[in-house]
PDB file of C-alpha atoms in Angstrom:
ATOM      1  CA  UNK A 172       5.503  -1.995  66.045  1.00  0.00           C
ATOM      2  CA  UNK A 173       3.709   0.530  63.457  1.00  0.00           C
ATOM      3  CA  UNK A 174       6.503   3.198  63.472  1.00  0.00           C
ATOM      4  CA  UNK A 175       9.164   0.594  62.641  1.00  0.00           C
ATOM      5  CA  UNK A 176       7.020  -0.511  59.462  1.00  0.00           C
ATOM      6  CA  UNK A 177       6.682   3.088  58.606  1.00  0.00           C
ATOM      7  CA  UNK A 178      10.433   3.761  58.908  1.00  0.00           C
ATOM      8  CA  UNK A 179      11.383   0.582  56.759  1.00  0.00           C
ATOM      9  CA  UNK A 180       8.687   1.672  54.154  1.00  0.00           C
ATOM     10  CA  UNK A 181      10.162   5.349  54.103  1.00  0.00           C
ATOM     11  CA  UNK A 182      13.711   3.932  53.811  1.00  0.00           C
ATOM     12  CA  UNK A 183      12.790   1.594  50.913  1.00  0.00           C
ATOM     13  CA  UNK A 184      11.174   4.523  49.088  1.00  0.00           C
ATOM     14  CA  UNK A 185      14.086   6.763  49.550  1.00  0.00           C
ATOM     15  CA  UNK A 186      16.462   3.835  48.257  1.00  0.00           C
ATOM     16  CA  UNK A 187      14.555   3.377  45.258  1.00  0.00           C
ATOM     17  CA  UNK A 188      14.298   7.336  44.518  1.00  0.00           C
ATOM     18  CA  UNK A 189      17.962   7.749  44.992  1.00  0.00           C
ATOM     19  CA  UNK A 190      19.036   4.982  42.803  1.00  0.00           C
ATOM     20  CA  UNK A 191      17.372   6.711  39.964  1.00  0.00           C
ATOM     21  CA  UNK A 192      19.361   9.899  40.756  1.00  0.00           C
ATOM     22  CA  UNK A 193      22.683   7.950  41.241  1.00  0.00           C
ATOM     23  CA  UNK A 194      22.323   6.152  37.617  1.00  0.00           C
ATOM     24  CA  UNK A 195      20.323   8.252  35.439  1.00  0.00           C
ATOM     25  CA  UNK A 196      20.142   7.274  31.708  1.00  0.00           C
ATOM     26  CA  UNK A 197      23.452   8.462  29.941  1.00  0.00           C
ATOM     27  CA  UNK A 198      23.242  10.277  26.499  1.00  0.00           C
ATOM     28  CA  UNK A 199      26.120   9.437  24.024  1.00  0.00           C
ATOM     29  CA  UNK A 200      26.885  11.124  20.831  1.00  0.00           C
ATOM     30  CA  UNK A 201      26.830   8.636  18.039  1.00  0.00           C
ATOM     31  CA  UNK A 202      27.985  10.667  15.094  1.00  0.00           C
ATOM     32  CA  UNK A 203      27.115  13.817  12.913  1.00  0.00           C
ATOM     33  CA  UNK A 204      26.671  14.905   9.356  1.00  0.00           C
ATOM     34  CA  UNK A 205      27.053  18.385   7.701  1.00  0.00           C
ATOM     35  CA  UNK A 206      23.860  18.109   5.381  1.00  0.00           C
ATOM     36  CA  UNK A 207      23.408  19.322   2.014  1.00  0.00           C
ATOM     37  CA  UNK A 208      21.405  22.299   1.087  1.00  0.00           C
ATOM     38  CA  UNK A 209      18.413  20.310  -0.718  1.00  0.00           C
ATOM     39  CA  UNK A 210      16.045  17.345  -0.256  1.00  0.00           C
ATOM     40  CA  UNK A 211      18.586  14.411   0.702  1.00  0.00           C
ATOM     41  CA  UNK A 212      19.278  11.553   2.727  1.00  0.00           C
ATOM     42  CA  UNK A 213      22.219  10.820   4.748  1.00  0.00           C
ATOM     43  CA  UNK A 214      23.356   7.936   7.270  1.00  0.00           C
ATOM     44  CA  UNK A 215      25.121   7.650  10.348  1.00  0.00           C
ATOM     45  CA  UNK A 216      26.984   4.452  11.039  1.00  0.00           C
ATOM     46  CA  UNK A 217      27.196   3.330  14.667  1.00  0.00           C
ATOM     47  CA  UNK A 218      29.527   0.533  15.972  1.00  0.00           C
ATOM     48  CA  UNK A 219      28.667  -2.193  18.471  1.00  0.00           C
ATOM     49  CA  UNK A 220      31.243  -0.940  20.809  1.00  0.00           C
ATOM     50  CA  UNK A 221      29.035   2.097  21.626  1.00  0.00           C
ATOM     51  CA  UNK A 222      26.553  -0.331  23.276  1.00  0.00           C
ATOM     52  CA  UNK A 223      22.919  -0.923  23.535  1.00  0.00           C
ATOM     53  CA  UNK A 224      20.476   1.959  23.250  1.00  0.00           C
ATOM     54  CA  UNK A 225      16.866   2.625  24.323  1.00  0.00           C
ATOM     55  CA  UNK A 226      16.349   5.962  22.694  1.00  0.00           C
ATOM     56  CA  UNK A 227      17.481   8.539  20.243  1.00  0.00           C
ATOM     57  CA  UNK A 228      17.212  12.017  19.540  1.00  0.00           C
ATOM     58  CA  UNK A 229      18.679  14.650  16.872  1.00  0.00           C
ATOM     59  CA  UNK A 230      20.345  17.726  17.527  1.00  0.00           C
ATOM     60  CA  UNK A 231      20.790  20.532  14.888  1.00  0.00           C
ATOM     61  CA  UNK A 232      23.365  23.235  14.572  1.00  0.00           C
ATOM     62  CA  UNK A 233      24.211  26.061  12.088  1.00  0.00           C
ATOM     63  CA  UNK A 234      20.719  26.358  10.113  1.00  0.00           C
ATOM     64  CA  UNK A 235      17.277  25.074  10.612  1.00  0.00           C
ATOM     65  CA  UNK A 236      16.295  21.574   9.365  1.00  0.00           C
ATOM     66  CA  UNK A 237      13.314  20.002   8.135  1.00  0.00           C
ATOM     67  CA  UNK A 238      13.583  16.525   9.258  1.00  0.00           C
ATOM     68  CA  UNK A 239      11.212  14.092   7.422  1.00  0.00           C
ATOM     69  CA  UNK A 240      11.790  10.661   8.964  1.00  0.00           C
ATOM     70  CA  UNK A 241      14.708   8.239   9.628  1.00  0.00           C
ATOM     71  CA  UNK A 242      15.049   4.437   9.672  1.00  0.00           C
ATOM     72  CA  UNK A 243      17.232   2.816  12.573  1.00  0.00           C
ATOM     73  CA  UNK A 244      18.927  -0.394  11.191  1.00  0.00           C
ATOM     74  CA  UNK A 245      19.667  -2.801  14.216  1.00  0.00           C
ATOM     75  CA  UNK A 246      22.450  -5.406  14.153  1.00  0.00           C
ATOM     76  CA  UNK A 247      19.981  -8.276  14.007  1.00  0.00           C
ATOM     77  CA  UNK A 248      18.517  -6.986  10.517  1.00  0.00           C
ATOM     78  CA  UNK A 249      15.436  -5.466  11.932  1.00  0.00           C
ATOM     79  CA  UNK A 250      14.673  -1.849  11.357  1.00  0.00           C
ATOM     80  CA  UNK A 251      12.320   0.878  13.034  1.00  0.00           C
ATOM     81  CA  UNK A 252      10.883   3.565  10.890  1.00  0.00           C
ATOM     82  CA  UNK A 253      10.416   6.873  12.560  1.00  0.00           C
ATOM     83  CA  UNK A 254       8.316   9.816  11.187  1.00  0.00           C
ATOM     84  CA  UNK A 255       9.517  13.166  12.424  1.00  0.00           C
ATOM     85  CA  UNK A 256       7.924  15.631   9.912  1.00  0.00           C
ATOM     86  CA  UNK A 257       9.154  18.621  12.039  1.00  0.00           C
ATOM     87  CA  UNK A 258      11.181  21.780  11.487  1.00  0.00           C
ATOM     88  CA  UNK A 259      14.084  21.669  13.947  1.00  0.00           C
ATOM     89  CA  UNK A 260      15.597  25.069  14.520  1.00  0.00           C
ATOM     90  CA  UNK A 261      19.282  25.709  14.635  1.00  0.00           C
ATOM     91  CA  UNK A 262      20.197  24.783  18.335  1.00  0.00           C
ATOM     92  CA  UNK A 263      17.273  22.656  18.686  1.00  0.00           C
ATOM     93  CA  UNK A 264      16.612  19.140  18.871  1.00  0.00           C
ATOM     94  CA  UNK A 265      13.952  16.525  18.046  1.00  0.00           C
ATOM     95  CA  UNK A 266      11.748  14.870  20.445  1.00  0.00           C
ATOM     96  CA  UNK A 267      13.187  11.757  22.157  1.00  0.00           C
ATOM     97  CA  UNK A 268      12.263   8.585  20.219  1.00  0.00           C
ATOM     98  CA  UNK A 269      12.062   5.340  22.252  1.00  0.00           C
ATOM     99  CA  UNK A 270      13.426   2.286  20.297  1.00  0.00           C
ATOM    100  CA  UNK A 271      11.564  -0.893  20.414  1.00  0.00           C
ATOM    101  CA  UNK A 272      13.139  -3.534  22.613  1.00  0.00           C
ATOM    102  CA  UNK A 273      14.772  -2.971  26.010  1.00  0.00           C
ATOM    103  CA  UNK A 274      18.048  -1.709  24.491  1.00  0.00           C
ATOM    104  CA  UNK A 275      19.536  -3.057  21.316  1.00  0.00           C
ATOM    105  CA  UNK A 276      22.755  -2.417  19.314  1.00  0.00           C
ATOM    106  CA  UNK A 277      22.356  -0.135  16.249  1.00  0.00           C
ATOM    107  CA  UNK A 278      24.091  -0.800  13.124  1.00  0.00           C
ATOM    108  CA  UNK A 279      23.241   2.527  11.408  1.00  0.00           C
ATOM    109  CA  UNK A 280      20.518   5.473  11.199  1.00  0.00           C
ATOM    110  CA  UNK A 281      19.315   6.594   7.834  1.00  0.00           C
ATOM    111  CA  UNK A 282      17.627   9.829   7.829  1.00  0.00           C
ATOM    112  CA  UNK A 283      15.778  12.013   5.034  1.00  0.00           C
ATOM    113  CA  UNK A 284      15.494  15.811   5.269  1.00  0.00           C
ATOM    114  CA  UNK A 285      15.809  19.127   3.567  1.00  0.00           C
ATOM    115  CA  UNK A 286      17.673  22.515   4.577  1.00  0.00           C
ATOM    116  CA  UNK A 287      15.624  24.900   2.361  1.00  0.00           C
ATOM    117  CA  UNK A 288      16.579  27.886   4.422  1.00  0.00           C
ATOM    118  CA  UNK A 289      16.687  31.709   3.606  1.00  0.00           C
ATOM    119  CA  UNK A 290      20.501  31.939   4.552  1.00  0.00           C
ATOM    120  CA  UNK A 291      21.598  29.142   2.265  1.00  0.00           C
ATOM    121  CA  UNK A 292      23.454  27.643   5.204  1.00  0.00           C
ATOM    122  CA  UNK A 293      24.216  23.822   5.642  1.00  0.00           C
ATOM    123  CA  UNK A 294      22.920  22.273   8.898  1.00  0.00           C
ATOM    124  CA  UNK A 295      24.806  19.761  11.050  1.00  0.00           C
ATOM    125  CA  UNK A 296      22.890  16.803  12.309  1.00  0.00           C
ATOM    126  CA  UNK A 297      24.026  15.181  15.636  1.00  0.00           C
ATOM    127  CA  UNK A 298      22.611  11.630  16.461  1.00  0.00           C
ATOM    128  CA  UNK A 299      22.587  11.050  20.073  1.00  0.00           C
ATOM    129  CA  UNK A 300      21.618   7.675  21.805  1.00  0.00           C
ATOM    130  CA  UNK A 301      20.317   7.100  25.269  1.00  0.00           C
ATOM    131  CA  UNK A 302      21.890   4.075  27.143  1.00  0.00           C
ATOM    132  CA  UNK A 303      19.916   2.161  29.951  1.00  0.00           C
ATOM    133  CA  UNK A 304      20.483   3.388  33.500  1.00  0.00           C
ATOM    134  CA  UNK A 305      22.921   0.941  35.114  1.00  0.00           C
TER     135      UNK A 305
END
């Protein structure tokens, strides 16, 4: 009887582990902005059709960017303020920022930054959202 319990336990563990590989969290690009060469703020509007999100991250292209902070505006009127205070190199990305709640609709994200770099190039900031695994 003991081998049967062990076998059933191993099958259960295998099924749980395989589900996480079959349906991993999915990242979706929510928008991008080519940002000015100065201290400024911008926003990216997100539509409800894009779904609920559990986390965000920023990707930076073309030139380094000093990201100060951003505010996530949810469709229910609530906001979440996120302090970044980090220099993100061209080709790099921010840390993953978990959103409050279990998956929420985002209305827009407003971010504050500066692009003071030696090359006088403008950065492009991409906003990515992570969906729940299905």
